[in-house]
Tab-separated table of C-alpha atoms in Angstrom:
chain	number	residue	atom	x	y	z
A	122	MET	CA	10.554	-35.384	-35.909
A	123	LEU	CA	10.908	-38.443	-33.665
A	124	VAL	CA	14.676	-38.176	-33.982
A	125	TYR	CA	14.650	-34.630	-32.604
A	126	LEU	CA	12.264	-35.587	-29.805
A	127	ARG	CA	14.644	-38.364	-28.846
A	128	LEU	CA	17.533	-35.917	-29.137
A	129	PHE	CA	15.774	-33.479	-26.817
A	130	LYS	CA	15.109	-36.294	-24.326
A	131	GLU	CA	18.783	-37.308	-24.364
A	132	SER	CA	19.873	-33.670	-23.974
A	133	PHE	CA	17.523	-33.269	-21.018
A	134	THR	CA	19.036	-36.417	-19.478
A	135	PHE	CA	22.580	-35.074	-20.000
A	136	ALA	CA	21.586	-31.773	-18.398
A	137	ILE	CA	20.083	-33.502	-15.352
A	138	ASN	CA	23.185	-35.683	-15.064
A	139	ALA	CA	25.344	-32.552	-15.165
A	140	LEU	CA	23.321	-31.203	-12.257
A	141	ARG	CA	23.695	-34.466	-10.337
A	142	ASN	CA	27.362	-35.147	-11.047
A	143	ASN	CA	28.685	-31.598	-10.710
A	144	LYS	CA	26.267	-30.067	-8.220
A	145	LEU	CA	28.440	-27.216	-6.964
A	146	ARG	CA	29.814	-26.226	-10.369
A	147	THR	CA	26.403	-26.319	-11.999
A	148	PHE	CA	24.767	-24.515	-9.067
A	149	LEU	CA	27.263	-21.660	-9.191
A	150	SER	CA	26.958	-21.365	-12.959
A	151	LEU	CA	23.147	-21.391	-12.929
A	152	LEU	CA	23.045	-18.916	-10.062
A	153	GLY	CA	23.670	-16.063	-12.496
A	154	VAL	CA	20.706	-17.090	-14.664
A	155	THR	CA	18.480	-17.519	-11.615
A	156	ILE	CA	19.426	-14.128	-10.193
A	157	GLY	CA	19.093	-12.451	-13.589
A	158	ILE	CA	15.618	-13.866	-14.271
A	159	PHE	CA	14.593	-13.140	-10.675
A	160	SER	CA	15.821	-9.543	-10.923
A	161	ILE	CA	14.087	-8.744	-14.200
A	162	ILE	CA	10.773	-10.466	-13.467
A	163	ALA	CA	10.680	-9.169	-9.880
A	164	VAL	CA	11.228	-5.601	-11.088
A	165	LEU	CA	8.642	-5.978	-13.850
A	166	ALA	CA	6.147	-7.550	-11.437
A	167	ALA	CA	6.660	-4.756	-8.899
A	168	VAL	CA	6.352	-2.034	-11.536
A	169	ASP	CA	3.293	-3.674	-13.116
A	170	SER	CA	1.680	-4.005	-9.693
A	171	LEU	CA	2.399	-0.353	-8.924
A	172	ASP	CA	1.027	0.694	-12.299
A	173	ARG	CA	-2.114	-1.417	-11.811
A	174	ASN	CA	-2.754	-0.047	-8.321
A	175	ILE	CA	-2.315	3.561	-9.466
A	176	LYS	CA	-4.573	3.046	-12.493
A	177	GLU	CA	-7.212	1.467	-10.248
A	178	GLN	CA	-7.152	4.543	-8.034
A	179	LEU	CA	-7.534	6.809	-11.055
A	180	SER	CA	-10.198	4.635	-12.688
A	181	GLY	CA	-12.975	6.237	-10.642
A	182	LEU	CA	-11.911	9.692	-11.812
A	183	ASP	CA	-12.587	11.282	-15.169
A	184	LYS	CA	-9.241	11.794	-16.903
A	185	ASN	CA	-10.455	15.197	-18.041
A	186	THR	CA	-10.933	16.400	-14.473
A	187	MET	CA	-9.073	19.698	-14.114
A	188	TYR	CA	-7.244	21.235	-11.167
A	189	LEU	CA	-6.962	25.015	-11.425
A	190	THR	CA	-4.233	26.137	-9.041
A	191	LYS	CA	-1.021	28.134	-8.792
A	192	TYR	CA	1.023	24.938	-8.987
A	193	SER	CA	1.899	22.718	-11.935
A	194	PHE	CA	1.514	18.969	-11.477
A	195	GLY	CA	4.140	18.276	-14.118
A	196	PRO	CA	7.248	19.787	-15.704
A	197	THR	CA	6.868	23.430	-16.739
A	198	SER	CA	8.969	26.116	-18.403
A	199	VAL	CA	7.780	28.739	-15.893
A	200	PRO	CA	10.635	29.619	-13.485
A	201	ARG	CA	10.245	28.688	-9.819
A	202	TRP	CA	10.489	32.292	-8.604
A	203	GLN	CA	7.697	33.310	-10.954
A	204	ARG	CA	5.441	30.455	-9.867
A	205	ASP	CA	6.014	31.328	-6.215
A	206	ASN	CA	4.691	34.833	-6.908
A	207	PHE	CA	1.465	33.589	-8.503
A	208	PRO	CA	-1.642	34.557	-6.480
A	209	GLN	CA	-3.411	31.809	-4.581
A	210	VAL	CA	-6.553	30.233	-6.002
A	211	GLU	CA	-9.176	31.125	-3.413
A	212	HIS	CA	-12.838	30.500	-2.694
A	213	ASP	CA	-13.869	33.611	-4.646
A	214	ASP	CA	-12.247	32.081	-7.743
A	215	TYR	CA	-14.305	28.933	-7.176
A	216	GLU	CA	-17.522	30.950	-6.944
A	217	PHE	CA	-16.678	32.869	-10.128
A	218	ILE	CA	-15.991	29.711	-12.148
A	219	GLU	CA	-19.073	27.969	-10.797
A	220	GLY	CA	-21.272	30.884	-11.860
A	221	SER	CA	-19.575	31.814	-15.142
A	222	VAL	CA	-18.427	28.637	-16.911
A	223	ASP	CA	-20.977	26.356	-18.584
A	224	ASP	CA	-20.900	22.594	-19.135
A	225	ILE	CA	-19.572	21.771	-15.649
A	226	GLU	CA	-20.825	18.481	-14.238
A	227	ALA	CA	-19.257	18.922	-10.797
A	228	ILE	CA	-16.991	21.485	-9.170
A	229	ALA	CA	-15.287	21.745	-5.787
A	230	TYR	CA	-12.941	24.021	-3.884
A	231	VAL	CA	-10.160	22.212	-2.032
A	232	ILE	CA	-7.584	23.477	0.441
A	233	PHE	CA	-4.252	21.674	0.650
A	234	GLY	CA	-4.165	21.515	4.409
A	235	GLY	CA	-1.887	18.595	5.249
A	236	SER	CA	-2.184	16.139	8.116
A	237	GLU	CA	-3.954	16.583	11.451
A	238	ASN	CA	-4.429	14.659	14.675
A	239	LEU	CA	-7.926	13.284	15.298
A	240	LYS	CA	-8.997	12.717	18.903
A	241	TYR	CA	-11.941	10.813	20.349
A	242	GLU	CA	-12.197	10.616	24.123
A	243	GLY	CA	-8.782	9.284	25.210
A	244	LYS	CA	-7.656	8.016	21.807
A	245	THR	CA	-5.616	9.922	19.206
A	246	VAL	CA	-4.862	9.031	15.602
A	247	SER	CA	-1.940	11.080	14.310
A	248	GLY	CA	-1.028	12.194	10.809
A	249	VAL	CA	-4.461	11.841	9.203
A	250	ASN	CA	-4.771	13.521	5.803
A	251	VAL	CA	-7.737	15.791	6.531
A	252	THR	CA	-8.958	17.314	3.250
A	253	PRO	CA	-10.924	20.578	3.511
A	254	VAL	CA	-13.115	20.538	0.397
A	255	SER	CA	-16.579	21.532	-0.740
A	256	ASN	CA	-19.235	18.856	-1.223
A	257	GLY	CA	-18.754	18.637	-5.006
A	258	ILE	CA	-15.744	16.390	-4.414
A	259	TYR	CA	-18.131	13.537	-3.652
A	260	ASP	CA	-19.147	13.314	-7.318
A	261	ILE	CA	-15.738	14.209	-8.733
A	262	GLU	CA	-13.845	11.478	-6.886
A	263	ASN	CA	-16.748	9.029	-7.136
A	264	LEU	CA	-16.714	8.436	-3.383
A	265	LYS	CA	-18.981	5.779	-1.857
A	266	ILE	CA	-20.588	5.911	1.587
A	267	GLU	CA	-20.511	2.857	3.846
A	268	SER	CA	-22.589	4.377	6.640
A	269	GLY	CA	-24.085	7.789	7.309
A	270	ARG	CA	-23.789	10.375	4.541
A	271	PHE	CA	-21.543	13.004	2.963
A	272	TYR	CA	-22.107	16.641	3.888
A	273	ASN	CA	-24.581	18.472	1.646
A	274	GLU	CA	-24.342	21.798	-0.187
A	275	SER	CA	-25.875	23.750	2.693
A	276	GLU	CA	-23.373	22.342	5.219
A	277	SER	CA	-20.558	22.914	2.737
A	278	ASN	CA	-21.469	26.574	2.147
A	279	SER	CA	-22.030	27.342	5.831
A	280	GLY	CA	-18.853	25.578	6.936
A	281	ALA	CA	-20.679	23.252	9.307
A	282	PRO	CA	-18.452	21.465	11.875
A	283	VAL	CA	-18.925	17.998	10.360
A	284	ILE	CA	-16.482	15.351	9.166
A	285	VAL	CA	-16.563	12.255	6.956
A	286	LEU	CA	-14.005	9.569	7.762
A	287	GLY	CA	-12.213	7.120	5.499
A	288	SER	CA	-12.647	3.442	6.318
A	289	SER	CA	-9.218	2.932	7.920
A	290	THR	CA	-9.368	6.257	9.750
A	291	ALA	CA	-12.719	5.308	11.317
A	292	THR	CA	-11.410	1.881	12.324
A	293	ASN	CA	-8.237	3.312	13.871
A	294	LEU	CA	-10.166	5.917	15.851
A	295	PHE	CA	-13.254	3.968	16.910
A	296	ASP	CA	-12.191	0.305	16.607
A	297	ASN	CA	-15.478	-1.574	16.127
A	298	ASP	CA	-17.756	1.136	17.524
A	299	ASN	CA	-20.216	2.988	15.283
A	300	PRO	CA	-18.713	6.468	14.730
A	301	ILE	CA	-21.843	8.101	13.285
A	302	GLY	CA	-23.025	10.933	15.487
A	303	LYS	CA	-19.889	10.883	17.659
A	304	THR	CA	-17.965	14.098	18.330
A	305	ILE	CA	-14.223	14.180	17.694
A	306	ARG	CA	-11.606	16.916	17.785
A	307	ALA	CA	-9.482	18.177	14.884
A	308	TYR	CA	-7.794	21.550	14.372
A	309	GLY	CA	-8.411	21.972	18.103
A	310	ARG	CA	-12.176	22.137	17.396
A	311	LYS	CA	-15.127	19.814	17.768
A	312	LEU	CA	-16.488	18.017	14.703
A	313	LYS	CA	-19.447	15.687	14.359
A	314	VAL	CA	-18.911	12.462	12.400
A	315	ILE	CA	-21.711	12.164	9.847
A	316	GLY	CA	-20.335	9.516	7.469
A	317	VAL	CA	-17.810	6.759	6.811
A	318	LEU	CA	-16.582	5.932	3.306
A	319	LYS	CA	-16.462	2.470	1.782
A	320	LYS	CA	-13.082	0.770	1.764
A	321	VAL	CA	-11.327	1.169	-1.593
A	322	GLY	CA	-7.742	-0.005	-0.991
A	323	GLY	CA	-4.302	1.541	-1.453
A	324	GLY	CA	-3.827	4.818	-3.274
A	325	ILE	CA	-1.094	6.725	-5.065
A	326	GLY	CA	1.956	6.869	-2.838
A	327	GLY	CA	-0.113	5.367	-0.016
A	328	ASP	CA	-2.638	8.246	-0.229
A	329	SER	CA	-5.973	6.437	-0.217
A	330	PRO	CA	-9.457	7.741	0.697
A	331	ASP	CA	-9.366	5.016	3.361
A	332	GLU	CA	-6.681	6.968	5.218
A	333	ARG	CA	-8.286	10.395	4.811
A	334	ALA	CA	-11.028	12.491	6.336
A	335	TYR	CA	-13.118	15.181	4.627
A	336	VAL	CA	-14.370	18.440	6.143
A	337	PRO	CA	-16.109	21.426	4.494
A	338	ALA	CA	-13.543	23.870	3.093
A	339	ASN	CA	-15.504	26.808	4.552
A	340	PHE	CA	-15.130	25.332	8.026
A	341	VAL	CA	-11.334	25.557	7.738
A	342	ARG	CA	-11.542	29.021	6.145
A	343	ARG	CA	-12.957	30.360	9.400
A	344	PHE	CA	-9.615	30.069	11.169
A	345	ASN	CA	-7.142	29.752	8.276
A	346	ASN	CA	-7.131	32.881	6.160
A	347	GLY	CA	-6.427	32.783	2.440
A	348	GLY	CA	-4.179	35.178	0.578
A	349	ALA	CA	-0.498	34.954	-0.235
A	350	ASN	CA	0.417	33.615	3.204
A	351	GLY	CA	-2.593	31.338	3.602
A	352	LEU	CA	-3.062	27.687	2.793
A	353	PRO	CA	-2.939	26.971	-0.964
A	354	GLY	CA	-6.154	26.013	-2.677
A	355	ALA	CA	-7.454	24.691	-5.979
A	356	VAL	CA	-10.663	24.564	-7.961
A	357	VAL	CA	-11.418	21.021	-9.095
A	358	ILE	CA	-13.603	20.881	-12.203
A	359	LYS	CA	-15.264	17.898	-13.861
A	360	PRO	CA	-16.640	18.859	-17.301
A	361	LYS	CA	-19.709	17.186	-18.766
A	362	LYS	CA	-18.875	14.085	-20.783
A	363	ASP	CA	-20.348	15.263	-24.082
A	364	VAL	CA	-18.391	18.524	-24.324
A	365	ASP	CA	-15.310	19.293	-26.385
A	366	PHE	CA	-12.714	19.223	-23.616
A	367	ASP	CA	-10.137	21.313	-25.460
A	368	ALA	CA	-12.759	23.980	-26.190
A	369	PHE	CA	-13.938	23.800	-22.568
A	370	GLU	CA	-10.398	24.335	-21.295
A	371	SER	CA	-9.913	27.241	-23.707
A	372	VAL	CA	-13.117	28.964	-22.518
A	373	LEU	CA	-12.204	28.352	-18.883
A	374	LYS	CA	-8.750	29.850	-19.363
A	375	GLN	CA	-10.069	32.866	-21.266
A	376	LYS	CA	-12.744	33.721	-18.684
A	377	TYR	CA	-10.378	33.210	-15.771
A	378	ARG	CA	-7.739	35.441	-17.366
A	379	VAL	CA	-10.351	38.191	-17.709
A	380	TYR	CA	-11.405	37.629	-14.083
A	381	ARG	CA	-7.804	38.060	-12.946
A	382	GLY	CA	-7.334	41.150	-15.113
A	383	LEU	CA	-4.565	39.718	-17.276
A	384	LYS	CA	-3.768	41.592	-20.468
A	385	ALA	CA	-3.324	39.896	-23.838
A	386	ASP	CA	0.473	40.131	-23.680
A	387	GLU	CA	0.698	38.810	-20.106
A	388	SER	CA	1.358	35.158	-19.318
A	389	ASP	CA	-1.007	33.015	-17.257
A	390	ASN	CA	-0.466	33.259	-13.511
A	391	PHE	CA	-2.160	29.909	-12.877
A	392	PHE	CA	-2.100	26.345	-14.154
A	393	ILE	CA	-4.874	24.079	-15.389
A	394	ASN	CA	-3.749	20.543	-14.609
A	395	LYS	CA	-5.629	17.595	-16.112
A	396	LEU	CA	-5.622	14.051	-14.772
A	397	SER	CA	-4.778	12.844	-18.263
A	398	GLY	CA	-1.448	14.614	-17.823
A	399	LEU	CA	-0.974	12.813	-14.518
A	400	THR	CA	-1.563	9.425	-16.123
A	401	ASP	CA	0.930	10.317	-18.861
A	402	ALA	CA	3.461	11.230	-16.163
A	403	VAL	CA	2.772	7.918	-14.393
A	404	ASP	CA	3.330	6.025	-17.660
A	405	SER	CA	6.608	7.898	-18.159
A	406	ILE	CA	7.813	7.044	-14.650
A	407	ILE	CA	6.774	3.410	-15.053
A	408	GLY	CA	8.667	3.230	-18.349
A	409	PHE	CA	11.773	4.726	-16.745
A	410	MET	CA	11.612	2.253	-13.839
A	411	ASN	CA	11.290	-0.636	-16.295
A	412	GLY	CA	14.324	0.638	-18.186
A	413	VAL	CA	16.417	0.893	-15.018
A	414	GLY	CA	15.338	-2.603	-13.978
A	415	TRP	CA	16.292	-4.069	-17.334
A	416	THR	CA	19.679	-2.329	-17.279
A	417	ILE	CA	20.584	-3.583	-13.804
A	418	SER	CA	19.297	-7.101	-14.444
A	419	ALA	CA	21.128	-7.369	-17.775
A	420	PHE	CA	24.436	-7.643	-15.904
A	421	SER	CA	23.141	-10.650	-13.958
A	422	LEU	CA	21.938	-12.243	-17.186
A	423	LEU	CA	25.360	-11.641	-18.747
A	424	VAL	CA	27.048	-13.413	-15.846
A	425	GLY	CA	24.502	-16.226	-16.094
A	426	GLY	CA	25.163	-16.570	-19.817
A	427	PHE	CA	28.900	-16.923	-19.227
A	428	GLY	CA	28.145	-19.519	-16.552
A	429	ILE	CA	26.092	-21.628	-18.968
A	430	ALA	CA	28.779	-21.288	-21.650
A	431	ASN	CA	31.390	-22.439	-19.133
A	432	ILE	CA	29.352	-25.537	-18.258
A	433	MET	CA	28.931	-26.386	-21.926
A	434	PHE	CA	32.636	-26.014	-22.776
A	435	VAL	CA	33.507	-28.285	-19.849
A	436	SER	CA	30.791	-30.709	-20.948
A	437	VAL	CA	32.194	-30.795	-24.495
A	438	LYS	CA	35.680	-31.510	-23.171
A	439	GLU	CA	34.466	-34.262	-20.827
A	440	ARG	CA	32.459	-35.950	-23.598
A	441	THR	CA	34.987	-35.568	-26.446
A	442	ASN	CA	35.460	-39.321	-26.656
A	443	LEU	CA	31.676	-39.903	-26.766
A	444	ILE	CA	31.316	-37.307	-29.521
A	445	GLY	CA	34.002	-39.128	-31.567
A	446	ILE	CA	32.200	-42.461	-31.122
A	447	GLN	CA	28.843	-40.929	-32.111
A	448	LYS	CA	30.369	-39.429	-35.257
A	449	SER	CA	32.152	-42.649	-36.176
A	450	LEU	CA	28.765	-44.405	-35.970
A	451	GLY	CA	27.253	-41.946	-38.436
A	452	ALA	CA	25.984	-39.072	-36.271
A	453	LYS	CA	25.817	-35.891	-38.331
A	454	ASN	CA	27.189	-32.520	-37.270
A	455	ARG	CA	23.735	-31.027	-36.715
A	456	PHE	CA	22.842	-33.926	-34.400
A	457	ILE	CA	25.846	-33.149	-32.185
A	458	LEU	CA	25.129	-29.417	-32.404
A	459	PHE	CA	21.494	-29.799	-31.361
A	460	GLN	CA	22.446	-32.202	-28.602
A	461	PHE	CA	24.617	-29.631	-26.829
A	462	LEU	CA	22.388	-26.721	-27.775
A	463	PHE	CA	19.330	-28.393	-26.225
A	464	GLU	CA	21.379	-29.208	-23.154
A	465	ALA	CA	22.329	-25.516	-22.728
A	466	ILE	CA	18.707	-24.464	-23.181
A	467	VAL	CA	17.515	-27.022	-20.612
A	468	LEU	CA	20.099	-25.840	-18.065
A	469	ALA	CA	19.145	-22.185	-18.577
A	470	PHE	CA	15.460	-23.106	-18.467
A	471	ILE	CA	15.952	-24.782	-15.100
A	472	GLY	CA	17.659	-21.637	-13.799
A	473	GLY	CA	14.769	-19.560	-15.158
A	474	ILE	CA	12.158	-21.750	-13.455
A	475	VAL	CA	13.964	-21.419	-10.124
A	476	GLY	CA	14.079	-17.631	-10.607
A	477	LEU	CA	10.341	-17.499	-11.365
A	478	ILE	CA	9.539	-19.628	-8.315
A	479	LEU	CA	11.530	-17.206	-6.157
A	480	VAL	CA	9.615	-14.267	-7.674
A	481	TRP	CA	6.292	-16.018	-6.991
A	482	ILE	CA	7.266	-16.672	-3.370
A	483	THR	CA	8.443	-13.069	-2.962
A	484	THR	CA	5.255	-11.553	-4.444
A	485	THR	CA	3.069	-13.811	-2.276
A	486	VAL	CA	4.915	-12.876	0.921
A	487	LEU	CA	4.963	-9.145	0.111
A	488	SER	CA	1.240	-9.131	-0.746
A	489	ASN	CA	0.498	-10.602	2.696
A	490	PHE	CA	2.596	-7.945	4.425
A	491	THR	CA	1.533	-4.889	2.412
A	492	GLY	CA	-2.205	-5.246	2.991
A	493	ASP	CA	-4.141	-3.419	0.274
A	494	PHE	CA	-1.217	-3.234	-2.156
A	495	GLU	CA	-1.150	-6.511	-4.065
A	496	PHE	CA	1.919	-7.722	-5.923
A	497	VAL	CA	0.944	-9.723	-8.988
A	498	LEU	CA	3.080	-12.056	-11.100
A	499	SER	CA	1.260	-11.911	-14.421
A	500	ALA	CA	1.174	-14.646	-17.046
A	501	GLY	CA	2.892	-12.245	-19.448
A	502	ASN	CA	5.847	-11.786	-17.112
A	503	MET	CA	6.080	-15.553	-16.576
A	504	MET	CA	6.164	-16.141	-20.331
A	505	LEU	CA	8.822	-13.444	-20.609
A	506	GLY	CA	10.885	-15.246	-17.966
A	507	PHE	CA	10.653	-18.520	-19.857
A	508	ALA	CA	11.537	-16.807	-23.131
A	509	LEU	CA	14.538	-15.023	-21.611
A	510	SER	CA	15.924	-18.163	-20.007
A	511	THR	CA	15.536	-20.047	-23.299
A	512	ALA	CA	17.274	-17.227	-25.168
A	513	ILE	CA	20.146	-17.224	-22.661
A	514	GLY	CA	20.608	-20.960	-23.143
A	515	LEU	CA	20.484	-20.592	-26.916
A	516	ILE	CA	23.022	-17.757	-27.037
A	517	SER	CA	25.344	-19.240	-24.406
A	518	GLY	CA	25.302	-22.738	-25.892
A	519	ILE	CA	25.713	-21.928	-29.557
A	520	VAL	CA	29.515	-21.549	-29.554
A	521	PRO	CA	30.261	-24.713	-27.476
A	522	ALA	CA	27.721	-26.647	-29.567
A	523	ILE	CA	29.339	-25.540	-32.838
A	524	SER	CA	32.811	-26.461	-31.548
A	525	ALA	CA	31.497	-29.913	-30.557
A	526	SER	CA	29.831	-30.491	-33.926
A	527	LYS	CA	33.057	-29.679	-35.818
A	528	LEU	CA	35.272	-32.134	-33.923
A	529	ASP	CA	37.061	-34.698	-36.084
A	530	PRO	CA	35.861	-38.173	-34.979
A	531	VAL	CA	39.329	-39.757	-35.012
A	532	GLU	CA	40.935	-36.888	-33.110
A	533	ALA	CA	38.027	-36.817	-30.699
A	534	ILE	CA	38.329	-40.532	-29.889
A	535	ARG	CA	42.125	-40.234	-29.552
A	536	THR	CA	41.874	-37.132	-27.346
A	537	GLY	CA	39.271	-38.716	-25.114
A	538	MET	CA	41.316	-41.862	-24.520
């Protein structure tokens, strides 16, 4: 064991000497390993960070929450032209489901309205995602109030001109002033601010409650008619936790088909989208992104591997005489083999460490510039980087090491003279 520890120490010394004596050659050769490790770990860190941020946003939502709407949130076999002809899900549908389907913990009607400009005195905040939705969304999305309150059922049903602001929206519009009780303008109408949500951080695709505002759906319905040409809507349903979710979905579908007058041989003209399907889609996208990252980075690793192999072949040639002397003094083939193999691993390991340091610097800088979205270099990805760099050194050094171990001592001494 002590022999191999000494061998590793000598190999490490040879590797460091190679870096010192042939700085440019070694730098160029290790650059491929550094770039390859940087590429793979950076991609994995970015994808893991994206996955973690998305899952955090979905963590407050029940995965069995359902969105009944004319649109599908995922791939579907229903043709586009047929989907476009589906009737809108309107407020009457929401009232029917609320009164007819049992085992519902919370239910809300939401209108997909898009962005609006919010104005307060002389200040305007543009492109705010104003969500017209009934008050049940408060429990479905597990929203938290920082100050004030969320609108109640009475205000929701009557379409009261009130608004609840996300944390960032309130800050952008009012700076450090207290917005509660202030009157702002949206949709060209006056709205009273009654609440501000707690800050939660970045959301899916940048869509966070911090950047939104909530108004009663019935307020928007006063001036935006429903129907085929109106704004699209959806019924958001959160079933009770102790129910059979598949049975619940089956009952919901059956009752809604009857409500819409669909015959037994007619296909559904609506979709029931579950958040569990969304998380599956996210996992699929994350997996695809990881695959693309690995494919692209593999080319850099291949170049880095050839660079290490090149260094080792040159090293074998330069030290042919030394190899002959070592063998003539009794050094066995495996000693020579391990000597060069360890040296290749050390060189690749150094390139891997540099790549990981660059990833760490990059993630730190990006986290400071992206605010709520935090890039994280996990311990698992760091271990993967070390393992990959070691594997590159092992694979790239095996052939030069074998060629060195098989040299004839007499020929090696003669060639090196």
